[in-house]
Short mmCIF file of C-alpha atoms and ligand atoms in Angstrom, two decimals:
data_model
loop_
_atom_site.label_atom_id
_atom_site.label_comp_id
_atom_site.label_asym_id
_atom_site.label_seq_id
_atom_site.Cartn_x
_atom_site.Cartn_y
_atom_site.Cartn_z
CA MET A 1274 6.10 -19.70 18.89
CA SER A 1275 5.09 -17.40 21.29
CA GLN A 1276 5.42 -13.65 20.43
CA ALA A 1277 7.97 -11.14 21.69
CA ARG A 1278 6.60 -7.70 23.04
CA LEU A 1279 7.87 -4.02 22.78
CA ALA A 1280 6.58 -1.70 25.55
CA SER A 1281 4.35 0.70 24.71
CA CYS A 1282 5.51 4.55 24.77
CA ILE A 1283 3.92 4.76 28.12
CA PRO A 1284 3.08 2.72 30.61
CA LEU A 1285 -0.34 1.43 30.74
CA PRO A 1286 -2.93 0.82 31.41
CA ILE A 1287 -3.93 4.43 31.72
CA GLU A 1288 -6.33 5.28 34.79
CA GLN A 1289 -9.99 5.02 33.39
CA LYS A 1290 -11.13 8.76 34.37
CA THR A 1291 -7.96 10.17 32.11
CA LEU A 1292 -8.30 7.49 29.26
CA VAL A 1293 -12.11 8.56 28.39
CA ASN A 1294 -11.39 12.04 28.64
CA VAL A 1295 -8.15 12.29 26.20
CA ILE A 1296 -9.82 9.84 23.81
CA GLU A 1297 -12.75 12.53 23.63
CA LYS A 1298 -10.46 15.03 22.89
CA ALA A 1299 -8.77 12.55 20.33
CA LYS A 1300 -11.70 12.13 18.37
CA ASP A 1301 -12.36 15.16 17.98
CA TRP A 1302 -9.06 16.32 17.24
CA ALA A 1303 -9.43 13.37 14.51
CA LEU A 1304 -12.89 14.70 13.09
CA MET A 1305 -11.72 17.84 12.87
CA HIS A 1306 -8.29 17.37 11.11
CA GLY A 1307 -9.78 14.82 8.73
CA VAL A 1308 -8.76 11.54 10.13
CA GLY A 1309 -12.07 10.29 8.89
CA MET A 1310 -14.08 7.88 6.64
CA ARG A 1311 -17.51 7.86 5.48
CA ASP A 1312 -19.92 4.63 7.30
CA ARG A 1313 -20.19 1.67 5.32
CA LYS A 1314 -23.42 0.48 7.19
CA HIS A 1315 -24.87 3.67 6.81
CA PHE A 1316 -23.56 5.96 4.01
CA ASN A 1317 -24.02 9.24 4.04
CA LYS A 1318 -22.55 11.76 2.07
CA ASP A 1319 -23.06 14.26 4.53
CA VAL A 1320 -21.30 12.36 7.43
CA ILE A 1321 -17.77 12.02 8.20
CA GLN A 1322 -16.76 9.64 11.44
CA ILE A 1323 -13.52 9.00 12.76
CA ALA A 1324 -10.93 6.40 11.05
CA PRO A 1325 -9.95 3.99 13.36
CA PHE A 1326 -6.76 5.21 14.84
CA ALA A 1327 -4.38 4.01 17.39
CA LEU A 1328 -4.18 6.14 20.62
CA LEU A 1329 -0.82 6.02 21.05
CA PRO A 1330 2.12 5.86 18.67
CA SER A 1331 3.19 2.13 18.30
CA PRO A 1332 6.97 1.64 18.97
CA PHE A 1333 8.94 0.94 16.13
CA PRO A 1334 13.20 -0.10 15.59
CA LYS A 1335 14.44 3.32 14.79
CA ALA A 1336 17.16 2.15 12.80
CA GLU A 1337 14.82 -0.31 10.74
CA PHE A 1338 12.47 2.66 10.24
CA GLU A 1339 15.57 4.32 8.80
CA LYS A 1340 16.56 1.59 6.59
CA ALA A 1341 13.09 1.85 4.72
CA VAL A 1342 13.36 5.21 4.35
CA GLU A 1343 16.65 5.17 2.65
CA LEU A 1344 15.85 1.57 0.55
CA GLN A 1345 12.87 3.46 -1.49
CA PRO A 1346 14.18 5.13 -3.71
CA ILE A 1347 16.83 1.90 -4.44
CA LEU A 1348 13.29 0.52 -4.62
CA ASN A 1349 11.42 2.57 -6.72
CA GLU A 1350 14.21 2.50 -9.45
CA LEU A 1351 14.05 -1.46 -9.11
CA MET A 1352 10.29 -1.41 -9.84
CA HIS A 1353 10.77 1.41 -12.71
CA LYS A 1354 13.23 -1.21 -14.17
CA VAL A 1355 11.22 -4.16 -13.76
CA ALA A 1356 8.20 -2.23 -15.54
CA HIS A 1357 10.04 -1.67 -18.72
CA ASP A 1358 11.14 -5.40 -18.90
CA ASP A 1359 8.90 -6.42 -21.38
CA ASP A 1360 10.24 -9.96 -21.43
CA PHE A 1361 10.64 -10.16 -17.38
CA LEU A 1362 7.32 -9.24 -17.02
CA MET A 1363 5.98 -11.67 -19.47
CA ASN A 1364 8.14 -14.80 -18.39
CA THR A 1365 7.41 -14.15 -14.77
CA LEU A 1366 3.23 -13.31 -15.65
CA GLN A 1367 2.71 -16.06 -18.18
CA ASN A 1368 1.48 -19.60 -16.34
CA ALA A 1369 -0.48 -16.76 -13.87
CA LEU A 1370 -2.02 -15.14 -17.10
CA GLN A 1371 -3.37 -18.57 -18.22
CA VAL A 1372 -5.34 -19.10 -15.22
CA ASP A 1373 -6.16 -15.48 -13.69
CA GLU A 1374 -8.38 -13.39 -16.19
CA PHE A 1375 -8.19 -10.18 -14.05
CA THR A 1376 -4.19 -10.25 -14.84
CA ALA A 1377 -4.75 -11.72 -17.83
CA ASN A 1378 -7.17 -8.66 -18.75
CA LEU A 1379 -4.44 -5.76 -17.66
CA TYR A 1380 -1.92 -7.52 -20.09
CA ASP A 1381 -3.70 -7.53 -23.08
CA ILE A 1382 -4.23 -4.08 -22.67
CA TRP A 1383 -0.30 -3.58 -22.32
CA MET A 1384 0.19 -5.97 -25.38
CA LYS A 1385 -2.32 -4.17 -26.91
CA VAL A 1386 -0.75 -0.52 -26.44
CA ARG A 1387 2.78 -2.12 -26.86
CA LYS A 1388 1.37 -3.03 -30.68
CA GLU A 1389 0.29 0.01 -31.24
CA GLN A 1390 3.35 2.24 -30.36
CA VAL A 1391 2.85 3.53 -26.72
CA THR A 1392 2.07 7.28 -26.73
CA GLN A 1393 3.20 8.35 -23.56
CA SER A 1394 6.50 6.97 -22.42
CA LEU A 1395 6.64 8.85 -19.35
CA SER A 1396 5.00 6.91 -15.92
CA LEU A 1397 4.17 8.31 -12.80
CA GLY A 1398 4.60 6.02 -9.85
CA LEU A 1399 3.35 7.07 -6.03
CA PHE A 1400 4.26 3.58 -4.36
CA ARG A 1401 4.18 2.33 -1.42
CA SER A 1402 6.58 -0.59 0.24
CA ASP A 1403 5.32 -2.53 2.82
CA TYR A 1404 6.62 -3.93 5.75
CA LEU A 1405 6.52 -5.84 9.17
CA MET A 1406 9.03 -6.79 11.99
CA GLN A 1407 10.01 -10.39 11.81
CA GLN A 1408 10.32 -10.98 15.60
CA HIS A 1409 12.93 -14.03 15.45
CA GLU A 1410 15.36 -12.11 13.22
CA ASP A 1411 16.33 -9.01 15.97
CA ARG A 1412 12.97 -7.65 14.70
CA LYS A 1413 14.19 -6.74 10.94
CA ILE A 1414 11.75 -5.39 8.57
CA LYS A 1415 10.44 -7.82 5.74
CA GLN A 1416 8.91 -6.45 2.93
CA VAL A 1417 5.00 -7.54 2.84
CA GLU A 1418 4.44 -6.22 -0.37
CA PHE A 1419 5.58 -3.31 -2.90
CA ASN A 1420 2.22 -1.40 -4.09
CA THR A 1421 2.38 0.21 -7.40
CA ILE A 1422 -1.26 1.72 -7.50
CA ALA A 1423 -4.04 3.26 -5.35
CA THR A 1424 -1.80 3.83 -2.44
CA SER A 1425 -3.66 5.32 0.50
CA PHE A 1426 -3.54 6.57 3.70
CA GLY A 1427 -0.21 9.18 2.41
CA ALA A 1428 -2.84 11.94 3.31
CA ILE A 1429 -4.62 10.90 6.66
CA ALA A 1430 -1.07 9.89 7.66
CA SER A 1431 0.72 13.09 7.34
CA TYR A 1432 -1.67 14.49 10.20
CA LEU A 1433 -0.93 11.37 12.26
CA PRO A 1434 2.15 12.68 14.07
CA SER A 1435 0.38 16.11 14.92
CA MET A 1436 -2.55 14.24 16.51
CA SER A 1437 -0.43 11.93 18.44
CA ARG A 1438 1.80 15.04 19.65
CA TYR A 1439 -1.77 16.31 20.91
CA ILE A 1440 -2.54 13.44 22.74
CA LEU A 1441 0.81 12.52 24.10
CA ARG A 1442 0.62 16.23 25.56
CA GLN A 1443 -2.40 15.73 26.99
CA LEU A 1444 -1.51 13.14 28.47
CA GLY A 1445 1.79 14.89 30.26
CA HIS A 1446 4.30 12.84 27.83
CA GLY A 1447 4.64 15.63 25.79
CA ASP A 1448 8.78 14.88 26.33
CA LEU A 1449 8.22 12.02 23.78
CA ILE A 1450 7.54 13.83 21.29
CA LYS A 1451 11.05 14.09 20.04
CA ASN A 1452 11.10 10.33 18.87
CA MET A 1453 8.15 10.93 16.36
CA PRO A 1454 9.52 11.19 12.93
CA GLU A 1455 7.65 13.92 11.10
CA ASN A 1456 5.66 13.02 7.90
CA ARG A 1457 5.22 14.65 4.73
CA ALA A 1458 3.66 11.74 2.26
CA LEU A 1459 0.58 14.30 1.52
CA SER A 1460 2.86 16.95 -0.14
CA GLY A 1461 5.36 14.58 -1.16
CA LEU A 1462 2.71 12.93 -3.16
CA CYS A 1463 1.15 15.58 -4.82
CA ALA A 1464 4.37 16.84 -6.06
CA GLY A 1465 4.48 13.88 -7.77
CA ILE A 1466 1.71 14.36 -9.65
CA ILE A 1467 2.69 18.08 -10.48
CA GLU A 1468 5.69 17.45 -11.94
CA ALA A 1469 3.92 14.74 -14.16
CA TYR A 1470 1.54 17.62 -14.92
CA ASP A 1471 4.95 19.85 -15.59
CA LEU A 1472 6.22 17.41 -17.66
CA PHE A 1473 3.05 17.17 -20.07
CA GLY A 1474 3.18 20.80 -20.51
CA VAL A 1475 -0.33 21.65 -21.88
CA PRO A 1476 -1.07 24.71 -19.96
CA THR A 1477 -4.81 24.25 -20.69
CA ALA A 1478 -4.57 20.32 -19.20
CA VAL A 1479 -6.33 18.80 -16.82
CA VAL A 1480 -6.43 16.28 -14.12
CA LEU A 1481 -8.50 13.00 -13.97
CA PHE A 1482 -8.90 10.82 -10.72
CA VAL A 1483 -9.62 7.68 -11.47
CA VAL A 1484 -12.19 6.55 -8.17
CA GLU A 1485 -15.05 3.94 -6.74
CA GLU A 1486 -18.36 4.24 -7.30
CA VAL A 1487 -18.72 5.04 -3.78
CA SER A 1488 -15.77 6.41 -2.37
CA TYR A 1489 -15.36 5.58 1.57
CA ASN A 1490 -11.80 6.63 2.35
CA ILE A 1491 -13.09 10.36 0.98
CA CYS A 1492 -10.98 12.50 3.52
CA ASP A 1493 -7.62 10.64 1.67
CA GLN A 1494 -8.73 10.79 -1.44
CA ARG A 1495 -10.11 14.67 -0.86
CA PHE A 1496 -6.80 16.07 0.98
CA HIS A 1497 -4.74 14.88 -2.29
CA GLU A 1498 -7.28 17.52 -4.22
CA PHE A 1499 -6.89 20.00 -1.71
CA GLU A 1500 -3.20 20.27 -1.50
CA ILE A 1501 -2.95 20.70 -5.08
CA SER A 1502 -5.55 23.23 -5.38
CA GLU A 1503 -3.40 25.02 -2.89
CA LYS A 1504 0.31 24.26 -4.48
CA ARG A 1505 -1.65 25.24 -8.26
CA PRO A 1506 -4.53 26.92 -8.47
CA ASP A 1507 -4.32 26.51 -12.51
CA ILE A 1508 -4.55 23.06 -12.05
CA MET A 1509 -8.39 21.84 -12.61
CA ILE A 1510 -9.00 18.10 -11.25
CA HIS A 1511 -11.88 16.04 -11.87
CA ARG A 1512 -13.06 12.74 -10.34
CA LYS A 1513 -14.71 10.29 -12.43
CA THR A 1514 -15.60 6.18 -12.28
CA LEU A 1515 -14.15 3.87 -14.77
CA THR A 1516 -17.70 3.56 -16.15
CA GLU A 1517 -17.93 7.44 -16.21
CA ILE A 1518 -14.95 7.52 -17.96
CA ASN A 1519 -16.12 5.43 -20.92
CA GLU A 1520 -18.89 7.96 -21.85
CA GLU A 1521 -17.90 11.26 -20.81
CA THR A 1522 -14.28 11.23 -22.31
CA GLU A 1523 -12.70 10.44 -25.31
CA LEU A 1524 -9.32 10.52 -27.40
CA ASN A 1525 -8.71 12.80 -30.45
CA ASP A 1526 -6.59 12.69 -33.23
CA LYS A 1527 -3.54 13.76 -31.38
CA LYS A 1528 -4.48 10.48 -28.85
CA GLN A 1529 -5.17 12.92 -25.80
CA LEU A 1530 -7.76 12.15 -23.59
CA VAL A 1531 -10.21 14.72 -23.57
CA ILE A 1532 -12.50 15.95 -20.79
CA ASP A 1533 -15.32 18.53 -21.68
CA GLY A 1534 -12.86 19.75 -24.50
CA LYS A 1535 -9.47 19.86 -22.17
CA PRO A 1536 -6.74 17.14 -22.26
CA VAL A 1537 -5.89 15.12 -19.65
CA ALA A 1538 -2.45 15.69 -18.52
CA VAL A 1539 -1.92 12.83 -15.64
CA VAL A 1540 -4.52 9.77 -14.48
CA TYR A 1541 -4.34 9.49 -10.63
CA TYR A 1542 -6.38 5.37 -9.98
CA ARG A 1543 -7.55 5.48 -6.78
CA SER A 1544 -9.91 2.42 -8.01
CA GLY A 1545 -9.38 -0.23 -11.03
CA TYR A 1546 -6.96 -2.51 -8.88
CA GLU A 1547 -9.66 -5.29 -8.45
CA PRO A 1548 -11.72 -7.21 -10.42
CA ALA A 1549 -15.21 -5.32 -8.93
CA GLN A 1550 -14.16 -2.47 -10.16
CA TYR A 1551 -14.38 -4.11 -13.40
CA PRO A 1552 -18.42 -4.76 -13.61
CA SER A 1553 -18.87 -4.86 -17.03
CA THR A 1554 -16.90 -4.46 -20.40
CA LYS A 1555 -17.19 -0.82 -20.49
CA GLU A 1556 -14.71 -0.29 -17.53
CA TRP A 1557 -12.04 -2.08 -19.39
CA ASP A 1558 -12.77 -0.38 -22.55
CA ALA A 1559 -12.23 2.72 -20.57
CA ARG A 1560 -8.82 1.31 -18.74
CA LEU A 1561 -7.64 1.03 -22.47
CA LYS A 1562 -8.56 4.20 -23.74
CA VAL A 1563 -6.53 5.85 -21.06
CA GLU A 1564 -3.63 3.57 -21.58
CA ARG A 1565 -4.11 4.46 -25.15
CA SER A 1566 -3.89 7.89 -24.42
CA THR A 1567 -1.02 10.40 -24.30
CA ALA A 1568 -1.77 10.84 -20.43
CA ILE A 1569 0.70 10.30 -18.14
CA LYS A 1570 -0.83 7.19 -15.71
CA CYS A 1571 -0.46 6.84 -12.44
CA PRO A 1572 0.21 4.03 -13.02
CA SER A 1573 0.77 2.91 -16.49
CA ILE A 1574 -0.48 -0.86 -16.90
CA HIS A 1575 3.21 -2.12 -16.53
CA TYR A 1576 3.75 -0.41 -13.36
CA GLN A 1577 0.86 -2.31 -11.91
CA LEU A 1578 1.72 -5.43 -13.59
CA ALA A 1579 5.41 -4.80 -11.87
CA GLY A 1580 3.51 -4.55 -8.85
CA THR A 1581 2.02 -8.16 -8.64
CA LYS A 1582 2.52 -10.62 -5.98
CA LYS A 1583 3.91 -12.69 -9.18
CA VAL A 1584 6.63 -10.63 -9.96
CA GLN A 1585 7.76 -10.24 -6.08
CA GLN A 1586 8.22 -13.32 -5.83
CA ALA A 1587 10.19 -13.65 -8.80
CA LEU A 1588 12.82 -10.82 -7.85
CA ALA A 1589 13.57 -13.24 -4.94
CA GLY A 1590 14.57 -15.90 -7.22
CA PRO A 1591 18.41 -16.53 -7.58
CA GLY A 1592 20.02 -13.85 -9.57
CA VAL A 1593 16.85 -11.78 -10.54
CA LEU A 1594 18.06 -8.50 -8.16
CA GLU A 1595 21.52 -8.84 -9.63
CA LYS A 1596 20.82 -8.45 -13.12
CA PHE A 1597 18.30 -5.71 -12.46
CA MET A 1598 20.47 -4.25 -9.57
CA GLY A 1599 24.03 -5.67 -10.13
CA CYS A 1600 25.98 -6.49 -7.14
CA GLY A 1601 26.70 -3.94 -5.02
CA ALA A 1602 25.67 -3.45 -1.32
CA SER A 1603 22.10 -2.14 -2.38
CA THR A 1604 21.36 -5.52 -3.96
CA SER A 1605 22.03 -7.44 -0.37
CA ARG A 1606 20.56 -5.03 1.56
CA VAL A 1607 16.87 -5.31 -0.74
CA ARG A 1608 17.35 -8.96 -0.45
CA ASP A 1609 18.07 -8.57 3.13
CA ILE A 1610 14.14 -7.33 3.73
CA PHE A 1611 12.93 -10.31 1.35
CA THR A 1612 11.45 -13.11 3.07
CA GLY A 1613 11.10 -16.35 1.84
CA LEU A 1614 8.25 -16.45 -1.62
CA TYR A 1615 8.13 -19.44 -3.32
CA SER A 1616 6.32 -20.20 -6.87
CA LEU A 1617 3.65 -22.68 -6.96
CA ASP A 1618 4.43 -23.29 -10.71
CA PHE A 1619 4.08 -26.80 -12.11
CA ASP A 1620 7.35 -27.61 -11.60
CA GLU A 1621 10.27 -29.11 -9.52
CA SER A 1622 10.26 -26.00 -7.30
CA GLY A 1623 6.29 -25.63 -7.44
CA GLU A 1624 6.04 -29.07 -6.00
CA ARG A 1625 8.70 -28.65 -3.42
CA ALA A 1626 7.31 -25.49 -2.18
CA VAL A 1627 3.57 -27.11 -2.01
CA GLU A 1628 5.13 -30.58 -0.17
CA MET A 1629 6.50 -27.63 2.26
CA ALA A 1630 3.30 -25.96 2.74
CA LEU A 1631 1.53 -29.19 3.33
CA ALA A 1632 4.02 -30.00 5.87
CA ASP A 1633 3.75 -27.04 8.25
CA ALA A 1634 0.71 -24.59 6.68
CA ASP A 1635 0.96 -22.64 9.65
CA ARG A 1636 4.22 -20.94 8.62
CA PHE A 1637 3.20 -19.30 5.31
CA VAL A 1638 0.68 -17.17 3.43
CA LEU A 1639 -1.01 -18.02 0.22
CA LYS A 1640 -1.51 -14.89 -2.15
CA PRO A 1641 -3.83 -14.66 -4.89
CA GLN A 1642 -2.64 -11.89 -7.72
CA ARG A 1643 -5.01 -9.39 -5.83
CA GLU A 1644 -4.68 -6.28 -4.26
CA GLY A 1645 -6.57 -4.31 -1.42
CA GLY A 1646 -6.96 -7.11 1.17
CA GLY A 1647 -8.90 -9.59 2.48
CA ASN A 1648 -7.67 -12.02 -0.46
CA ASN A 1649 -5.06 -14.03 1.24
CA MET A 1650 -5.21 -17.76 2.76
CA TYR A 1651 -3.64 -18.45 6.33
CA GLY A 1652 -3.00 -21.38 8.32
CA ALA A 1653 -5.17 -24.59 7.50
CA ASP A 1654 -7.04 -22.64 5.08
CA VAL A 1655 -3.57 -22.64 3.15
CA ARG A 1656 -3.18 -26.21 3.20
CA ASP A 1657 -7.06 -27.03 2.29
CA ALA A 1658 -6.38 -24.97 -0.80
CA LEU A 1659 -3.39 -26.46 -1.52
CA LEU A 1660 -4.80 -29.83 -1.25
CA ARG A 1661 -7.67 -28.73 -3.46
CA MET A 1662 -5.53 -27.16 -6.08
CA ARG A 1663 -2.49 -29.70 -6.30
CA HIS A 1664 -3.23 -30.82 -9.33
CA SER A 1665 -4.74 -27.67 -10.69
CA ARG A 1666 -3.22 -25.21 -13.19
CA GLU A 1667 -5.21 -22.76 -10.85
CA ARG A 1668 -2.16 -23.18 -8.40
CA ALA A 1669 0.39 -20.61 -10.69
CA ALA A 1670 -2.18 -17.88 -9.90
CA TYR A 1671 -0.67 -17.98 -5.86
CA ILE A 1672 2.13 -17.56 -4.55
CA LEU A 1673 3.47 -18.72 -1.54
CA MET A 1674 5.17 -16.62 1.27
CA GLU A 1675 6.49 -17.41 4.61
CA ARG A 1676 4.59 -16.02 7.37
CA ILE A 1677 6.18 -12.89 9.11
CA LEU A 1678 5.57 -12.95 12.85
CA PRO A 1679 5.45 -9.40 14.59
CA PRO A 1680 6.21 -8.59 17.50
CA LEU A 1681 3.65 -7.65 20.01
CA VAL A 1682 2.82 -4.03 21.08
CA PRO A 1683 0.16 -3.03 23.36
CA GLY A 1684 -2.52 -0.30 22.91
CA TYR A 1685 -5.42 0.77 22.78
CA VAL A 1686 -7.41 1.76 19.26
CA VAL A 1687 -9.99 4.09 19.20
CA ARG A 1688 -13.27 3.46 16.99
CA PRO A 1689 -16.55 4.61 15.86
CA ASN A 1690 -19.71 3.45 17.80
CA ALA A 1691 -17.24 1.37 20.57
CA ALA A 1692 -18.13 0.65 23.79
CA MET A 1693 -15.90 3.24 26.19
CA PRO A 1694 -13.34 2.68 27.28
CA PRO A 1695 -11.49 0.53 25.32
CA PRO A 1696 -9.54 -2.21 26.32
CA VAL A 1697 -5.96 -2.14 25.79
CA VAL A 1698 -5.28 -4.88 23.09
CA ASP A 1699 -2.20 -6.58 21.54
CA LEU A 1700 -1.62 -5.12 18.36
CA VAL A 1701 0.85 -5.02 15.39
CA SER A 1702 1.94 -2.87 13.37
CA GLU A 1703 3.01 -2.74 9.64
CA LEU A 1704 5.34 0.02 8.37
CA GLY A 1705 4.41 1.71 4.72
CA ILE A 1706 7.07 3.65 2.86
CA TYR A 1707 5.71 6.12 0.21
CA GLY A 1708 7.89 6.57 -3.35
CA VAL A 1709 7.59 8.61 -6.01
CA ILE A 1710 8.87 8.73 -9.14
CA ILE A 1711 8.21 9.69 -12.63
CA GLY A 1712 10.83 9.02 -16.03
CA THR A 1713 10.93 7.07 -19.09
CA LYS A 1714 12.59 3.34 -20.05
CA ASP A 1715 15.68 5.35 -20.22
CA LYS A 1716 15.69 8.45 -17.88
CA VAL A 1717 14.67 8.66 -14.24
CA TYR A 1718 13.47 12.10 -13.79
CA HIS A 1719 12.32 12.27 -10.01
CA ASN A 1720 12.64 9.90 -7.68
CA ARG A 1721 12.56 10.32 -4.17
CA GLN A 1722 10.89 8.49 -0.49
CA VAL A 1723 8.11 11.32 0.34
CA GLY A 1724 6.78 9.65 4.06
CA HIS A 1725 5.20 6.91 5.90
CA VAL A 1726 2.36 5.29 7.09
CA LEU A 1727 1.98 2.80 9.70
CA ARG A 1728 -0.93 0.98 10.15
CA SER A 1729 -1.81 -1.24 13.31
CA LYS A 1730 -4.23 -4.37 13.71
CA LEU A 1731 -5.30 -7.15 16.37
CA ALA A 1732 -2.58 -9.48 16.87
CA ASP A 1733 -4.92 -12.06 16.22
CA ALA A 1734 -6.66 -10.74 13.21
CA ASN A 1735 -4.25 -12.05 9.83
CA GLU A 1736 -5.35 -8.78 8.23
CA GLY A 1737 -5.75 -5.59 9.20
CA GLY A 1738 -7.30 -3.65 6.48
CA VAL A 1739 -8.37 0.00 8.03
CA ALA A 1740 -10.93 0.87 5.65
CA ALA A 1741 -12.64 -3.02 6.23
CA GLY A 1742 -12.67 -2.33 10.04
CA LEU A 1743 -9.68 -4.35 11.15
CA GLY A 1744 -6.48 -2.26 11.00
CA ALA A 1745 -6.36 0.96 12.63
CA LEU A 1746 -3.96 4.40 11.54
CA ASP A 1747 -1.17 4.61 13.70
CA SER A 1748 2.49 6.45 14.32
CA PRO A 1749 5.75 5.18 14.52
CA TYR A 1750 7.65 5.48 17.81
CA LEU A 1751 11.26 5.52 17.16
CA ILE A 1752 12.98 3.49 19.55
CA ASP A 1753 16.46 2.22 19.70
CA ILE A 1754 16.22 -1.43 20.23
CA ARG A 1755 19.76 -2.02 21.57
CA HIS A 1756 18.67 0.14 24.44
CA LYS A 1757 15.39 -0.60 25.09
CA LYS A 1758 14.50 -3.64 26.35
CA ILE A 1759 12.34 -5.95 25.06
CA SER A 1760 9.32 -6.40 27.51
CA LYS A 1761 9.19 -9.52 29.19
CA TYR A 1762 5.84 -8.56 31.20
CA ASN A 1763 2.48 -9.17 29.55
CA THR A 1764 0.26 -5.95 29.08
CA LYS A 1765 -1.09 -5.89 32.46
CA LEU A 1766 2.07 -5.41 34.35
CA LEU A 1767 3.42 -3.01 31.63
P1 ADP B 1094 -3.21 -6.81 -0.35
O1 ADP B 1094 -2.55 -6.25 -1.57
O2 ADP B 1094 -4.35 -7.64 -0.19
O3 ADP B 1094 -3.06 -5.66 0.48
P2 ADP B 1094 -1.23 -7.94 1.36
O4 ADP B 1094 0.39 -8.89 0.74
O5 ADP B 1094 -0.36 -6.58 1.54
O6 ADP B 1094 -1.97 -7.82 0.22
O7 ADP B 1094 -1.08 -8.19 2.39
C1 ADP B 1094 -2.65 -8.60 2.92
C2 ADP B 1094 -2.24 -8.29 4.43
O8 ADP B 1094 -1.83 -9.57 5.12
C3 ADP B 1094 -1.01 -7.35 4.92
O9 ADP B 1094 -1.32 -6.20 4.81
C4 ADP B 1094 -0.68 -8.08 6.99
O10 ADP B 1094 -1.42 -7.81 7.22
C5 ADP B 1094 -0.98 -9.52 6.16
N1 ADP B 1094 -0.03 -10.23 5.53
C6 ADP B 1094 0.56 -10.23 3.77
N2 ADP B 1094 1.31 -11.16 3.87
C7 ADP B 1094 1.88 -11.59 5.17
C8 ADP B 1094 3.19 -12.29 5.58
N3 ADP B 1094 4.39 -13.16 4.74
N4 ADP B 1094 3.20 -12.96 6.53
C9 ADP B 1094 2.57 -11.87 7.90
N5 ADP B 1094 1.29 -11.37 7.50
C10 ADP B 1094 1.16 -11.26 6.03
MG1 MG B 1095 -1.14 -4.59 1.39
#
């Protein structure tokens, strides 16, 4: 099926001299406001370069944006309930656990902690629900995934509308600014950490950020620290890798996690979501130590388990949403954002899913229980993988998902060290909505939507990791789809 297009917010292409000039200004704006990253190839802690960004805000249907915003607290609560339903998690994950060592290790920690009595019943969720528009369903949003750990770009995304407004004004289109929503993701996410800190209730306590060995996405992480420090100068933040946590922290007799003599109130993971971040048993020991402690974890291990692809697939099953949410209007609104999700377990429905995918592999994405991008399979790889795994238990570690085909949006991507001027390219945009929830099994203290991020990638790239260099940070330019016609022209004519 050919992909429909949404028209860019201003006519393209931009005349070359104007384009070069505005990109130069935009790059400086980005560098001077921390829309940046560290260079992977020539890593140097003293240097930040621009993070890839879309020069112009990409069009996004207003009604769908608002729907995603409204749904976020509902999804937060749903995931909170799922995470606290031990039987559901066990039944959903049990086949995958037998073949997926990483998920099994997480689950094992959850079992150990439960057996010993959970010492901290509060959990903090800084979530993000991701969506693509499905062009053949009137560009309605469909959920790509629900992230419960290390959700990134909330900080940088908060600066993007301001950057886009500056760029539009430089191009003489300041009148369009009214169509760009404000974004307060950073302050909203940090407020969640501060609220959790206050619920912990120990004035001498500190906050711990769990970080990777090398943080390329350093601006996004540091902005959280700066924001918290500005709002609450009394809160000290430590950054440690899992390896350092193993060596440099201890559990005292009250099960407090202690750093330099101070108890930890909140542990915020910006690492710990993929196997490479646990190079030895030391890192798993560290994770267990944190989980045993009284610190409020963001996420607690059952939140992380609730964020697996397998749980996402199970939630789409008949009657499952109803079990968690009842049969009201919210339930059908949530069901409406799901696209086809299929288990590959060894049973009748798993077999049907394999047949269906083999018959038309291009319609599907094959996903393992992994986070962080670059793990999914598309097209011919889906077919090859299913033929290889068909009779192996390994297949239960994957889910099959209907492929979402979003409309194309023409635009320019600005990257570090790229040839100037960049060409007009076809992009597709993925919207992420941030949510904060704090609660115990029985009581939710805070639950709200706090902001958004738009990431756009080249239309022919399967995945668009910004940190991996494939995607670009973007901002939504809200359009009323009933009035804005889908462009029939190709980019050159726009
Ligand atoms: P991860 O946890 O690795 O981020 P995702 O489920 O978000 O996994 O998939 C990574 C990327 O792959 C998404 O950002 C999106 O670009 C693409 N993708 C994932 N699922 C689909 C789908 N069903 N249809 C089209 N693209 C998808
Ligand atoms: Mg993702």
